[in-house]
Amino acid sequence: MAGAAVAAVKPGWVGDKRAIVNSPANITDPLVLFMPSGKRGRFPVGTPVLDAARQLGVYVESVCGGRATCGRCQIEVQEGNFAKHKIVSSNDHITPKGAKEERYERVRGLPERRRLSCSAQILGDLVIDVPQDTVINAQTIRKDADTRVIARDAAIRMCYVEIEEPDMHKPLGDLDRLKIALMHDWGLKSLDFDFYLLPQVQGILRKGNWTATAAIYKDADTETARVVALWPGLKNEAYGLACDIGSTTIAMHLVSLLSGRVAASSGTSNPQIRFGEDLMSRVSYVMMNPDGREGMTVAVREAISGLVDKVCAEGNVQRNDILDSVFVGNPIMHHLFLGIDPTELGGAPFALAVSGAVHIKASDIGLKLNQGARLYMLPCIAGHVGADAAAVTLSEGPHRQDEMMLIVDVGTNAEIVLGNRARVVAASSPTGPAFEGAEISGGQRAAPGAIERVRIDPDTLEPKYRVIGSELWSDEPGFLDSVQATGVTGICGSGIIEVVAEMYLAGIISEDGVIDGGLAARSPRVTANGRTFSYVLKEGEPKITITQTDVRAIQLAKAALYAGTKLLMEKQNTEHVDRIHFAGAFGSFIDPKYAMVLGLIPDCDLDKVSAVGNAAGAGARMALLNRGYRREIEDTVSKIEKIETALEPKFQEHFVYAMALPNKVDPFPKLSAAVKLPPRKTVSEDGVAGDAAPRRRSREGHAARRGRE
């Protein structure tokens, strides 16, 4: 009752409900603080803790509808004087365990100090902890790269009900009585059933002795809720998939829809690589082969099915328990996964068959999960900026903040997003596969034995390196023993970026990317290779060299990315960015300093450049666990402005300037303050060095240069 407090009289008991009587109404309602969310509010004495949590928007799971049978709503009372919050909290400020809660503890067990919030009622001021350390009680899912709390409101809800048994005097069908129970207990007034369930309803209800758990699917608030799965008795878990279909790799997470826990994660190479290394080559394959689209669709779906097997085995979960899924990918992966011909994406105007969010049954594409499982794909931003970029945007949230944030997802087709809460723009740049080891003489994909870190002594030009699988540098004792199992087999993307940047810092290559043949007299590491020169990174077998062609491939890739970024900066009318996030698996291994030395990204405070891991996968998990995030990204994507780099007249100009290291005209004052850049010099294509004017580092110098041109 409103305004009630603990009375000075002996309370009565009615089952698990405590009747508070003769309570003076002029005493302030108890103050309840929920942790770790920090949400607080005042509630009348006798309010169930679960009801208080729901009123405040604190997520506490409950499948059984407050019957104290599922055990998901566990909470813990913190005892003591919390002066900061002006609360004295005690277990005496919550009702003792009643019959239902005692029965649950006796049959299922409760950890020490834990209570069921559906049965426990508020008697006084409380600090309530919603435990994060168990599967049942986990309230949040945490991103790999940070600790932000993500609220959950999944499209799938598990609802336990007790159904009235058949009665000859009440000729309602079993399905109708199930509907009535769901309406009465869970407020589901408008309800449909998946057709496949109709022949099963009677058997399920009788097997459960007239109790059942229904999986209710409702994505948008405006749509009718649907029963998509039904189990006899209490069903205490449901799972979903969050999957990022990359052109090179596919990453999948198996997630509890009720707790947010990531039960298992796995990844695999995208088998479409055998049809083409990059995206355009796969489109070409479809154009040239009548069955090309079908072959690639089958390949990626089989790979995804294999990943489902892996995560289910790791998480000890049955496929039938998977009820929802969220998939993201670039536009071509998006289309091929859905069985759509991507040919139109191979040329202007790069028309998408479908750009908005996709809502289908998982079985529509042959994905064998629960028969009623749903599948959601985030919207694509544009023809070459896909649902994966939308997921990254959702995860990192440039549209939620004031800083000008640049997000770069480096891959065979780099996707770039730049903006803040006022405006967000996006573009793609065809970087090609050089950053992933392709088109590089000693390049390989990231695997044990691949060089991933490089340092070059500017005086001796001698290198040292680290390889995947060893923590030792090549000049440290024990290095050879540590790599004996794998050997040193090649150089991967992060190593390629570092070796080219280090060659520039050591003066081995000029700002135009030409290897200085004059250094061959100083070091045997610089060797003639026909009319050009190479740098020997590793002697022996295999011999790993960085050729002039390798340097050019990296220059072309980084120039395409930088030129795309520069166009977005011009559209935003800004000359700087406040923060840079590298997304994607590859981005996690890029050293920000070397990325900036190379000119892969614009000038920025190095401590504000960070890797955010598989942000597309994180965005997919957010959309899986919270319907609100689906609406947020659908609205955000509708407002993002897509810049088509191929149609921008200044792209070529920016591209030419960006071929230089770090850039021909753009100043890098913040980088210069953190890293000693080499004196500017030119080297002819045949490797002969010459003098050059000092590098211009000011806006005025840039303007003067542009004016002369």
XYZ file of C-alpha atoms in Angstrom:
709
model
C 0.000 0.000 0.000
C 1.268 3.493 -0.784
C 3.100 5.284 1.977
C 3.337 2.199 4.185
C 6.255 1.224 6.380
C 7.073 -1.645 8.726
C 4.431 -1.691 11.429
C 5.031 -2.164 15.123
C 2.540 -4.999 15.161
C 2.916 -8.668 14.343
C 2.279 -9.170 10.614
C 0.145 -11.992 9.312
C 0.979 -14.485 6.570
C -1.099 -15.599 3.625
C 0.921 -18.215 1.756
C 4.029 -16.407 0.538
C 2.359 -13.002 0.787
C 2.918 -10.970 3.908
C -0.008 -8.836 5.028
C 1.315 -5.595 6.510
C -1.359 -4.103 8.758
C -1.833 -0.958 10.813
C 1.100 0.749 9.016
C 1.221 4.532 9.429
C 0.875 6.105 5.997
C 2.962 9.190 6.773
C 6.310 7.340 6.874
C 8.428 7.462 3.700
C 8.422 4.382 1.495
C 11.626 2.293 1.629
C 14.435 3.283 -0.750
C 15.771 0.441 -2.896
C 19.053 0.660 -4.847
C 19.908 -1.954 -7.477
C 23.535 -2.693 -8.309
C 25.488 -2.691 -10.599
C 23.033 -0.572 -12.607
C 22.792 2.086 -9.868
C 19.045 2.527 -10.453
C 17.007 3.434 -7.375
C 13.457 4.167 -6.325
C 10.989 4.162 -3.433
C 8.417 1.410 -3.154
C 5.598 0.584 -0.741
C 6.278 -2.061 1.869
C 5.192 -5.442 0.575
C 6.285 -4.790 -3.029
C 8.001 -7.872 -4.489
C 11.622 -7.092 -5.336
C 11.043 -8.375 -8.885
C 8.222 -5.849 -9.394
C 10.446 -3.046 -8.112
C 13.205 -4.042 -10.520
C 10.818 -4.065 -13.458
C 9.417 -0.647 -12.577
C 12.940 0.767 -12.598
C 13.921 -0.988 -15.808
C 16.452 -3.215 -14.029
C 16.705 -6.492 -15.906
C 16.003 -9.456 -13.638
C 15.054 -12.615 -15.537
C 11.849 -14.501 -14.749
C 10.480 -17.302 -16.874
C 7.898 -18.775 -14.513
C 5.806 -15.642 -14.008
C 6.658 -15.242 -10.319
C 5.833 -18.789 -9.243
C 9.303 -19.390 -7.726
C 9.943 -22.362 -10.003
C 12.491 -21.185 -12.585
C 15.050 -19.724 -10.170
C 16.211 -17.114 -12.680
C 15.291 -14.083 -10.592
C 17.947 -14.536 -7.918
C 19.190 -11.447 -6.094
C 21.409 -10.770 -3.093
C 20.913 -8.252 -0.279
C 23.993 -6.222 0.628
C 24.210 -5.537 4.355
C 25.686 -2.437 5.954
C 25.593 1.351 6.106
C 25.974 2.762 2.603
C 26.620 6.369 3.552
C 27.091 7.544 -0.033
C 23.546 6.455 -0.829
C 22.138 7.203 2.648
C 20.915 3.646 2.961
C 21.230 1.171 5.825
C 20.582 -2.175 4.187
C 19.875 -5.413 6.008
C 18.418 -8.862 5.380
C 15.855 -7.893 8.048
C 14.501 -5.395 5.498
C 13.247 -8.190 3.269
C 10.627 -10.839 4.054
C 11.815 -14.292 5.190
C 11.633 -17.226 2.796
C 8.116 -18.478 2.241
C 6.869 -21.920 1.326
C 7.488 -21.629 -2.430
C 10.985 -20.254 -2.006
C 11.831 -22.925 0.576
C 10.561 -25.582 -1.791
C 12.765 -24.267 -4.583
C 15.787 -24.209 -2.269
C 15.094 -27.731 -1.122
C 14.630 -29.140 -4.637
C 16.974 -27.008 -6.762
C 19.245 -25.340 -4.250
C 20.032 -21.655 -3.654
C 23.553 -20.269 -3.126
C 24.174 -18.773 0.287
C 22.635 -15.300 0.753
C 20.660 -15.588 -2.509
C 16.932 -14.933 -2.648
C 14.245 -15.253 -5.293
C 13.108 -11.729 -6.073
C 9.637 -12.859 -7.139
C 8.952 -14.111 -3.580
C 10.995 -11.678 -1.478
C 9.154 -8.485 -0.548
C 10.462 -5.108 0.524
C 10.203 -4.214 4.230
C 12.803 -1.459 4.493
C 15.687 0.311 2.743
C 17.751 -2.080 0.630
C 20.837 -2.320 -1.533
C 20.134 -5.200 -3.919
C 22.854 -6.843 -5.977
C 21.812 -8.556 -9.218
C 24.569 -11.181 -9.420
C 26.703 -11.182 -12.563
C 28.786 -14.258 -11.887
C 26.382 -17.090 -12.727
C 24.609 -18.160 -15.855
C 21.172 -17.879 -14.310
C 21.648 -14.404 -12.962
C 23.885 -12.693 -15.498
C 22.213 -9.384 -16.231
C 24.637 -8.001 -18.754
C 26.705 -8.972 -21.679
C 30.053 -7.221 -21.846
C 31.800 -6.276 -25.022
C 35.240 -7.709 -25.517
C 36.841 -4.282 -25.809
C 35.157 -2.393 -22.968
C 32.997 -2.784 -19.895
C 29.859 -0.940 -20.929
C 26.644 -2.548 -19.700
C 24.166 -3.628 -22.363
C 20.551 -3.913 -21.246
C 18.615 -6.889 -22.588
C 15.206 -7.005 -24.171
C 15.352 -9.947 -26.572
C 12.787 -10.601 -29.274
C 12.309 -14.061 -27.729
C 10.618 -14.369 -24.340
C 10.143 -17.613 -22.395
C 6.770 -17.775 -20.635
C 5.781 -20.573 -18.258
C 2.055 -21.125 -17.721
C -0.320 -23.472 -15.947
C -3.266 -24.295 -18.195
C -6.780 -25.131 -17.105
C -7.618 -28.757 -17.854
C -10.371 -29.678 -20.333
C -13.912 -29.488 -19.025
C -17.005 -30.825 -20.772
C -18.913 -27.780 -19.528
C -16.328 -25.399 -21.064
C -15.848 -26.532 -24.658
C -12.716 -24.538 -25.340
C -9.880 -26.171 -27.276
C -6.488 -26.795 -25.699
C -4.905 -24.081 -27.853
C -7.491 -21.523 -26.782
C -7.005 -22.328 -23.103
C -3.249 -21.973 -23.618
C -3.872 -18.542 -25.150
C -6.028 -17.559 -22.181
C -3.309 -18.620 -19.732
C -0.661 -16.631 -21.634
C -2.951 -13.616 -21.752
C -3.785 -13.842 -18.049
C -0.261 -14.502 -16.739
C 1.850 -12.559 -19.220
C -0.502 -9.903 -20.620
C -0.265 -11.252 -24.174
C -3.554 -10.025 -25.570
C -2.869 -10.557 -29.269
C -1.219 -13.874 -30.010
C -0.604 -16.089 -33.029
C 0.939 -19.547 -33.256
C 3.384 -20.906 -35.820
C 1.403 -23.413 -37.852
C 3.787 -26.304 -37.222
C 2.838 -26.225 -33.524
C -0.875 -26.846 -33.989
C -0.632 -30.658 -34.306
C 1.713 -30.758 -31.288
C -0.169 -28.663 -28.733
C -2.320 -31.397 -27.194
C 0.556 -33.814 -26.744
C 2.800 -31.133 -25.216
C 0.179 -29.991 -22.690
C -0.587 -33.520 -21.545
C 3.072 -34.433 -21.297
C 3.625 -31.392 -19.082
C 0.597 -32.240 -16.906
C -1.077 -29.045 -18.087
C 1.987 -26.876 -17.649
C 4.097 -25.570 -20.520
C 6.738 -23.013 -21.486
C 6.050 -20.987 -24.609
C 8.718 -19.132 -26.586
C 7.103 -15.843 -27.567
C 8.590 -13.930 -30.499
C 7.862 -10.237 -30.801
C 10.433 -8.037 -32.488
C 8.657 -4.699 -32.924
C 6.177 -3.380 -30.361
C 3.567 -2.880 -33.062
C 3.471 -6.469 -34.298
C 1.465 -9.378 -32.978
C 3.333 -11.715 -30.667
C 3.819 -15.271 -31.908
C 4.339 -18.541 -30.114
C 7.239 -20.033 -32.073
C 8.089 -22.972 -29.802
C 6.429 -24.879 -26.971
C 7.741 -27.309 -24.359
C 5.993 -29.387 -21.672
C 6.600 -28.108 -18.145
C 9.308 -25.573 -17.332
C 11.885 -24.776 -20.012
C 14.636 -22.797 -18.385
C 16.888 -21.724 -21.258
C 16.893 -20.369 -24.801
C 19.767 -19.423 -27.079
C 20.525 -17.239 -30.053
C 23.290 -16.865 -32.624
C 25.227 -13.706 -33.473
C 27.271 -14.167 -36.639
C 29.558 -11.901 -38.665
C 30.056 -13.222 -42.198
C 33.328 -11.706 -43.352
C 34.790 -12.114 -46.799
C 37.793 -13.901 -45.255
C 36.499 -15.337 -41.981
C 33.158 -16.116 -40.355
C 32.804 -15.529 -36.608
C 29.910 -16.888 -34.538
C 28.771 -16.506 -30.936
C 26.222 -18.711 -29.186
C 24.446 -16.530 -26.624
C 21.925 -17.231 -23.877
C 18.895 -15.086 -24.620
C 17.913 -15.152 -20.947
C 21.216 -14.306 -19.283
C 23.253 -12.684 -22.043
C 26.103 -15.128 -21.428
C 28.224 -16.033 -24.438
C 28.071 -19.809 -24.148
C 30.545 -20.464 -26.954
C 32.371 -18.757 -29.806
C 33.972 -20.135 -32.919
C 35.241 -19.060 -36.310
C 36.237 -20.486 -39.635
C 37.622 -19.386 -42.971
C 35.019 -18.317 -45.478
C 35.015 -21.153 -48.041
C 34.094 -18.654 -50.754
C 37.777 -17.734 -50.880
C 38.194 -20.583 -53.349
C 35.917 -18.672 -55.743
C 37.873 -15.423 -55.395
C 40.252 -13.713 -52.983
C 38.363 -10.416 -52.896
C 34.739 -9.408 -53.274
C 34.836 -8.242 -56.877
C 36.475 -11.462 -57.998
C 33.548 -13.347 -56.464
C 31.081 -11.159 -58.297
C 33.034 -11.853 -61.483
C 32.830 -15.573 -60.758
C 29.046 -15.316 -60.546
C 28.944 -13.425 -63.840
C 31.109 -15.982 -65.623
C 29.585 -19.151 -64.167
C 25.847 -19.907 -64.453
C 25.841 -21.810 -61.150
C 28.304 -19.489 -59.447
C 25.828 -17.792 -57.115
C 24.314 -21.069 -55.987
C 27.728 -22.611 -55.373
C 28.866 -19.734 -53.168
C 25.551 -19.629 -51.295
C 25.761 -23.339 -50.541
C 29.402 -22.981 -49.460
C 28.771 -20.196 -46.944
C 25.610 -21.812 -45.530
C 27.428 -25.115 -45.039
C 30.251 -23.292 -43.251
C 27.734 -21.572 -40.982
C 26.005 -24.876 -40.257
C 29.378 -26.327 -39.313
C 29.963 -23.426 -36.935
C 26.570 -24.055 -35.334
C 27.690 -27.619 -34.645
C 30.935 -26.344 -33.108
C 29.378 -23.775 -30.782
C 26.631 -26.185 -29.733
C 29.207 -28.831 -28.851
C 31.357 -26.322 -26.962
C 28.388 -24.816 -25.123
C 26.645 -28.163 -24.535
C 23.523 -26.840 -26.245
C 21.055 -28.537 -28.572
C 20.236 -26.943 -31.926
C 16.567 -27.146 -30.937
C 17.256 -24.676 -28.111
C 18.357 -21.953 -30.572
C 15.373 -19.678 -31.171
C 16.778 -16.479 -32.675
C 19.746 -15.378 -34.771
C 21.325 -12.175 -36.023
C 23.628 -12.085 -39.043
C 25.749 -9.268 -40.441
C 28.071 -9.023 -43.410
C 29.198 -6.765 -46.222
C 26.668 -6.351 -49.046
C 28.046 -9.141 -51.224
C 28.256 -11.595 -48.307
C 24.787 -10.431 -47.272
C 23.338 -11.174 -50.721
C 25.103 -14.496 -51.203
C 24.032 -15.719 -47.761
C 20.412 -14.877 -48.585
C 20.721 -16.511 -52.006
C 20.553 -13.215 -53.918
C 22.590 -12.672 -57.094
C 25.216 -9.987 -56.278
C 25.872 -9.083 -59.935
C 24.281 -5.633 -59.635
C 26.835 -4.771 -56.953
C 29.640 -5.296 -59.468
C 29.152 -1.953 -61.202
C 27.542 1.463 -60.884
C 25.062 2.313 -59.454
C 25.859 -0.669 -57.137
C 22.202 -1.422 -56.522
C 21.272 -3.559 -53.530
C 18.441 -6.044 -53.957
C 17.373 -5.307 -50.383
C 18.831 -2.606 -48.157
C 16.533 -2.658 -45.143
C 16.558 -5.079 -42.237
C 15.561 -8.655 -43.091
C 13.150 -10.643 -40.882
C 12.689 -14.295 -41.862
C 12.466 -17.764 -40.348
C 15.838 -19.483 -40.079
C 14.354 -22.450 -41.918
C 13.680 -20.217 -44.953
C 17.371 -20.437 -45.820
C 17.795 -24.013 -44.669
C 19.414 -23.185 -41.324
C 18.452 -26.057 -39.035
C 17.747 -24.661 -35.581
C 14.490 -24.882 -33.648
C 11.707 -25.155 -36.211
C 10.310 -21.810 -35.096
C 13.677 -19.977 -34.899
C 13.864 -16.505 -36.422
C 16.635 -14.762 -38.342
C 17.328 -11.026 -38.408
C 19.840 -9.232 -40.616
C 20.803 -5.655 -39.908
C 20.192 -3.129 -42.706
C 22.889 -2.328 -45.236
C 24.056 1.274 -45.416
C 24.748 1.290 -49.179
C 26.018 -0.750 -52.103
C 29.451 -1.376 -50.620
C 28.850 -0.448 -46.983
C 26.969 -3.321 -45.491
C 25.208 -4.708 -42.477
C 28.609 -5.330 -40.887
C 29.365 -1.593 -40.980
C 25.914 -0.962 -39.517
C 26.735 -3.395 -36.696
C 30.059 -1.654 -36.059
C 28.233 1.683 -35.946
C 25.748 0.254 -33.453
C 28.557 -1.109 -31.300
C 30.755 1.993 -31.242
C 27.987 4.602 -31.372
C 29.394 7.668 -33.142
C 25.785 8.860 -33.400
C 25.518 8.881 -29.593
C 28.385 11.302 -28.840
C 29.831 14.724 -29.580
C 33.377 13.732 -30.575
C 34.195 13.284 -34.247
C 34.833 9.535 -34.378
C 36.402 7.675 -37.281
C 35.710 3.937 -37.497
C 37.792 1.903 -39.923
C 37.119 -1.744 -40.667
C 40.187 -2.838 -42.626
C 39.657 -5.709 -45.031
C 39.695 -6.467 -48.714
C 37.062 -3.747 -48.952
C 37.586 -1.226 -46.164
C 34.444 0.315 -44.705
C 34.747 3.772 -43.161
C 32.288 5.600 -40.914
C 32.869 9.144 -39.673
C 30.634 11.279 -37.527
C 29.017 12.287 -34.275
C 25.514 12.855 -32.997
C 24.994 15.707 -35.477
C 25.833 13.806 -38.663
C 27.301 10.470 -39.772
C 28.790 9.752 -43.202
C 30.142 6.487 -44.587
C 32.151 5.174 -47.524
C 34.007 2.119 -48.731
C 37.445 1.900 -50.282
C 38.767 -0.982 -52.396
C 41.957 -1.694 -50.469
C 42.349 -5.175 -51.950
C 43.839 -8.183 -50.158
C 47.365 -6.801 -49.606
C 46.766 -6.159 -45.885
C 45.786 -9.802 -45.503
C 49.030 -11.103 -47.013
C 47.890 -11.597 -50.593
C 49.890 -9.948 -53.391
C 52.889 -9.743 -51.042
C 55.929 -11.842 -51.965
C 56.352 -13.331 -48.501
C 52.810 -12.674 -47.361
C 50.488 -15.128 -45.657
C 47.403 -15.115 -43.498
C 47.839 -14.774 -39.755
C 48.885 -18.197 -38.457
C 51.602 -19.641 -36.202
C 54.952 -18.915 -37.796
C 53.922 -15.660 -39.477
C 55.922 -12.518 -38.668
C 53.570 -10.076 -36.926
C 55.909 -7.456 -35.384
C 59.017 -5.815 -36.897
C 61.643 -3.351 -35.681
C 64.600 -2.028 -37.736
C 67.692 -0.377 -36.242
C 68.072 2.939 -38.133
C 71.870 2.846 -37.727
C 72.671 -0.737 -38.714
C 69.458 -1.430 -40.705
C 69.321 -4.798 -38.912
C 65.817 -6.098 -38.216
C 64.269 -8.031 -35.395
C 60.831 -9.570 -35.470
C 58.268 -11.572 -33.564
C 56.160 -14.367 -34.968
C 52.719 -15.642 -34.054
C 53.133 -18.402 -31.491
C 56.171 -16.956 -29.688
C 56.562 -14.093 -27.224
C 60.286 -13.689 -27.974
C 61.927 -11.330 -30.441
C 64.216 -12.878 -33.018
C 67.339 -11.440 -31.348
C 66.483 -12.867 -27.903
C 67.953 -16.099 -26.502
C 65.677 -19.069 -27.002
C 63.868 -17.633 -30.015
C 64.821 -20.474 -32.367
C 63.692 -23.068 -29.846
C 60.385 -21.246 -29.335
C 59.556 -21.360 -33.058
C 60.956 -24.802 -33.765
C 57.517 -26.338 -34.124
C 56.259 -23.786 -36.658
C 59.337 -22.168 -38.128
C 59.185 -18.657 -39.602
C 56.949 -19.090 -42.597
C 56.027 -15.631 -43.897
C 54.673 -12.246 -42.918
C 51.046 -11.415 -42.102
C 49.099 -8.159 -42.358
C 50.195 -6.472 -39.139
C 53.809 -7.393 -39.904
C 53.541 -5.946 -43.409
C 52.298 -2.619 -42.039
C 55.092 -2.497 -39.466
C 57.931 -3.482 -41.783
C 57.020 -0.844 -44.390
C 56.615 1.823 -41.695
C 59.905 0.800 -40.075
C 61.668 0.872 -43.446
C 60.443 4.441 -43.837
C 61.503 5.469 -40.315
C 64.952 3.906 -40.898
C 65.393 5.743 -44.191
C 65.335 2.571 -46.294
C 62.429 3.886 -48.357
C 61.632 7.456 -49.285
C 58.358 9.200 -48.583
C 57.323 8.145 -52.081
C 57.885 4.507 -51.179
C 61.028 3.858 -53.245
C 63.700 1.607 -51.716
C 67.013 3.504 -51.559
C 69.530 1.396 -53.507
C 72.360 3.570 -52.234
C 72.028 1.845 -48.866
C 73.247 -1.423 -50.394
C 76.784 -0.182 -49.672
C 75.898 0.161 -45.981
C 74.015 -3.083 -45.456
C 73.678 -6.435 -47.222
C 70.010 -6.285 -46.233
C 69.398 -3.936 -49.190
C 69.865 -5.976 -52.351
C 69.401 -5.381 -56.069
C 66.371 -7.007 -57.630
C 66.592 -6.233 -61.338
C 66.133 -2.479 -61.782
C 64.780 -2.046 -58.243
C 65.906 -3.032 -54.768
C 64.580 -5.222 -51.966
C 65.036 -5.447 -48.215
C 65.908 -8.839 -46.719
C 63.872 -9.261 -43.548
C 64.880 -12.866 -42.885
C 67.732 -14.955 -44.252
C 67.585 -18.726 -44.537
C 64.761 -20.899 -45.722
C 62.340 -19.484 -46.505
C 64.040 -16.201 -47.291
C 61.611 -13.359 -46.646
C 62.213 -10.136 -48.537
C 60.224 -6.939 -48.947
C 60.333 -6.023 -52.609
C 59.572 -2.755 -54.327
C 56.388 -4.374 -55.633
C 55.387 -5.269 -52.056
C 55.830 -1.660 -50.936
C 53.765 -0.440 -53.886
C 50.943 -2.869 -53.038
C 50.804 -1.509 -49.476
C 50.922 2.079 -50.745
C 48.015 1.463 -53.102
C 45.947 -0.151 -50.358
C 46.611 2.504 -47.746
C 46.134 5.351 -50.237
C 42.680 4.037 -51.160
C 41.707 3.912 -47.502
C 43.109 7.346 -46.654
C 41.528 8.957 -49.729
C 38.140 7.600 -48.692
C 38.638 8.958 -45.177
C 39.716 12.331 -46.564
C 36.530 12.590 -48.600
C 34.441 11.908 -45.505
C 36.354 14.550 -43.554
C 35.632 17.082 -46.301
C 31.945 16.162 -46.254
C 31.981 16.755 -42.492
C 33.861 20.031 -43.041
C 36.552 19.006 -40.560
C 40.338 18.823 -40.771
C 40.812 16.515 -37.814
C 39.232 13.586 -36.008
C 38.980 13.245 -32.235
C 39.051 9.476 -31.987
C 39.847 6.534 -34.271
C 38.594 2.969 -33.788
C 40.021 0.031 -35.719
C 37.346 -2.625 -36.125
C 37.638 -6.210 -37.266
C 39.949 -9.065 -36.380
C 42.788 -7.545 -38.398
C 42.297 -4.136 -36.785
C 42.917 -5.709 -33.376
C 46.533 -6.393 -34.305
C 47.409 -3.095 -35.975
C 49.747 -0.904 -33.954
C 48.211 2.619 -34.119
C 51.625 4.270 -34.338
C 52.666 2.317 -37.412
C 49.258 2.744 -39.033
C 49.698 6.504 -38.721
C 53.344 6.475 -39.860
C 52.220 4.557 -42.923
C 49.463 7.118 -43.533
C 46.703 4.559 -43.227
C 44.733 6.916 -40.972
C 44.751 10.707 -40.443
C 46.663 12.499 -37.721
C 45.234 11.992 -34.223
C 46.384 11.690 -30.621
C 47.853 8.197 -30.461
C 46.198 7.529 -27.119
C 42.843 8.082 -28.815
C 43.470 5.447 -31.480
C 42.362 1.999 -30.390
C 41.367 -1.419 -31.632
C 37.807 -2.472 -30.801
C 38.044 -6.079 -31.944
C 35.171 -7.709 -33.762
C 32.852 -4.749 -33.330
C 30.546 -6.146 -36.024
C 30.088 -9.275 -33.901
C 29.488 -7.104 -30.839
C 26.847 -5.137 -32.724
C 25.211 -8.386 -33.799
C 25.077 -9.519 -30.153
C 23.522 -6.204 -29.159
C 20.797 -6.628 -31.779
C 20.281 -10.228 -30.693
C 19.811 -9.349 -27.033
C 17.873 -6.110 -27.313
C 15.091 -5.259 -29.749
C 15.652 -1.589 -29.042
C 19.069 -1.745 -30.669
C 17.450 -3.096 -33.830
C 15.190 -0.068 -34.007
C 18.112 2.233 -33.169
C 20.342 1.001 -35.986
C 17.465 0.902 -38.483
C 16.781 4.564 -37.705
C 20.478 5.481 -37.712
C 21.181 3.791 -41.050
C 18.307 5.704 -42.636
C 20.116 8.928 -41.704
C 23.714 7.963 -42.582
C 24.931 9.703 -45.731
C 26.775 7.366 -48.088
C 29.625 8.829 -50.127
C 30.396 6.897 -53.300
C 34.149 7.307 -53.676
C 34.123 6.182 -57.325
C 31.942 9.167 -58.222
C 33.835 11.804 -56.240
C 36.064 13.938 -58.513
C 38.582 14.642 -55.719
C 39.142 10.988 -54.838
C 41.976 10.626 -57.340
C 43.727 13.756 -56.066
C 43.539 12.535 -52.469
C 44.684 9.093 -53.600
C 47.817 10.461 -55.303
C 48.784 12.543 -52.256
C 48.125 9.556 -49.975
C 50.612 7.374 -51.847
C 53.355 9.184 -49.931
C 54.328 8.232 -46.368
C 52.532 9.409 -44.344
C 51.084 11.886 -46.892
C 52.360 14.298 -49.519
C 50.474 17.382 -48.340
C 48.566 16.676 -45.125
C 50.399 17.605 -41.922
C 50.803 15.092 -39.080
C 51.774 17.315 -36.115
C 50.522 14.944 -33.429
C 52.396 12.036 -34.974
C 55.540 14.182 -35.348
C 55.375 15.018 -31.648
C 55.289 11.325 -30.753
C 57.559 9.818 -33.426
C 60.761 11.117 -34.985
C 60.001 11.159 -38.687
C 62.990 10.919 -41.087
C 64.247 13.859 -43.161
C 62.420 14.190 -46.411
C 64.228 12.722 -49.414
C 63.402 11.515 -52.885
C 64.587 8.340 -54.559
C 64.240 7.680 -58.270
C 62.563 4.513 -59.444
C 65.971 2.907 -60.014
C 66.864 3.463 -56.352
C 69.087 6.563 -56.632
C 68.586 9.021 -53.768
C 68.457 12.792 -54.116
C 67.759 15.872 -52.007
C 64.285 17.254 -51.444
C 62.769 20.333 -49.902
C 61.803 20.178 -46.236
C 58.405 18.644 -45.536
C 55.649 21.218 -45.170
C 53.808 20.761 -41.889
C 51.437 23.693 -41.802
C 48.053 24.522 -43.203
C 49.554 27.611 -44.841
C 52.156 25.488 -46.593
C 49.452 23.186 -47.818
C 47.419 26.093 -49.143
C 50.440 27.647 -50.848
C 51.294 24.370 -52.521
C 47.690 23.914 -53.706
C 47.709 27.513 -55.001
C 50.833 26.942 -57.107
C 49.258 23.859 -58.574
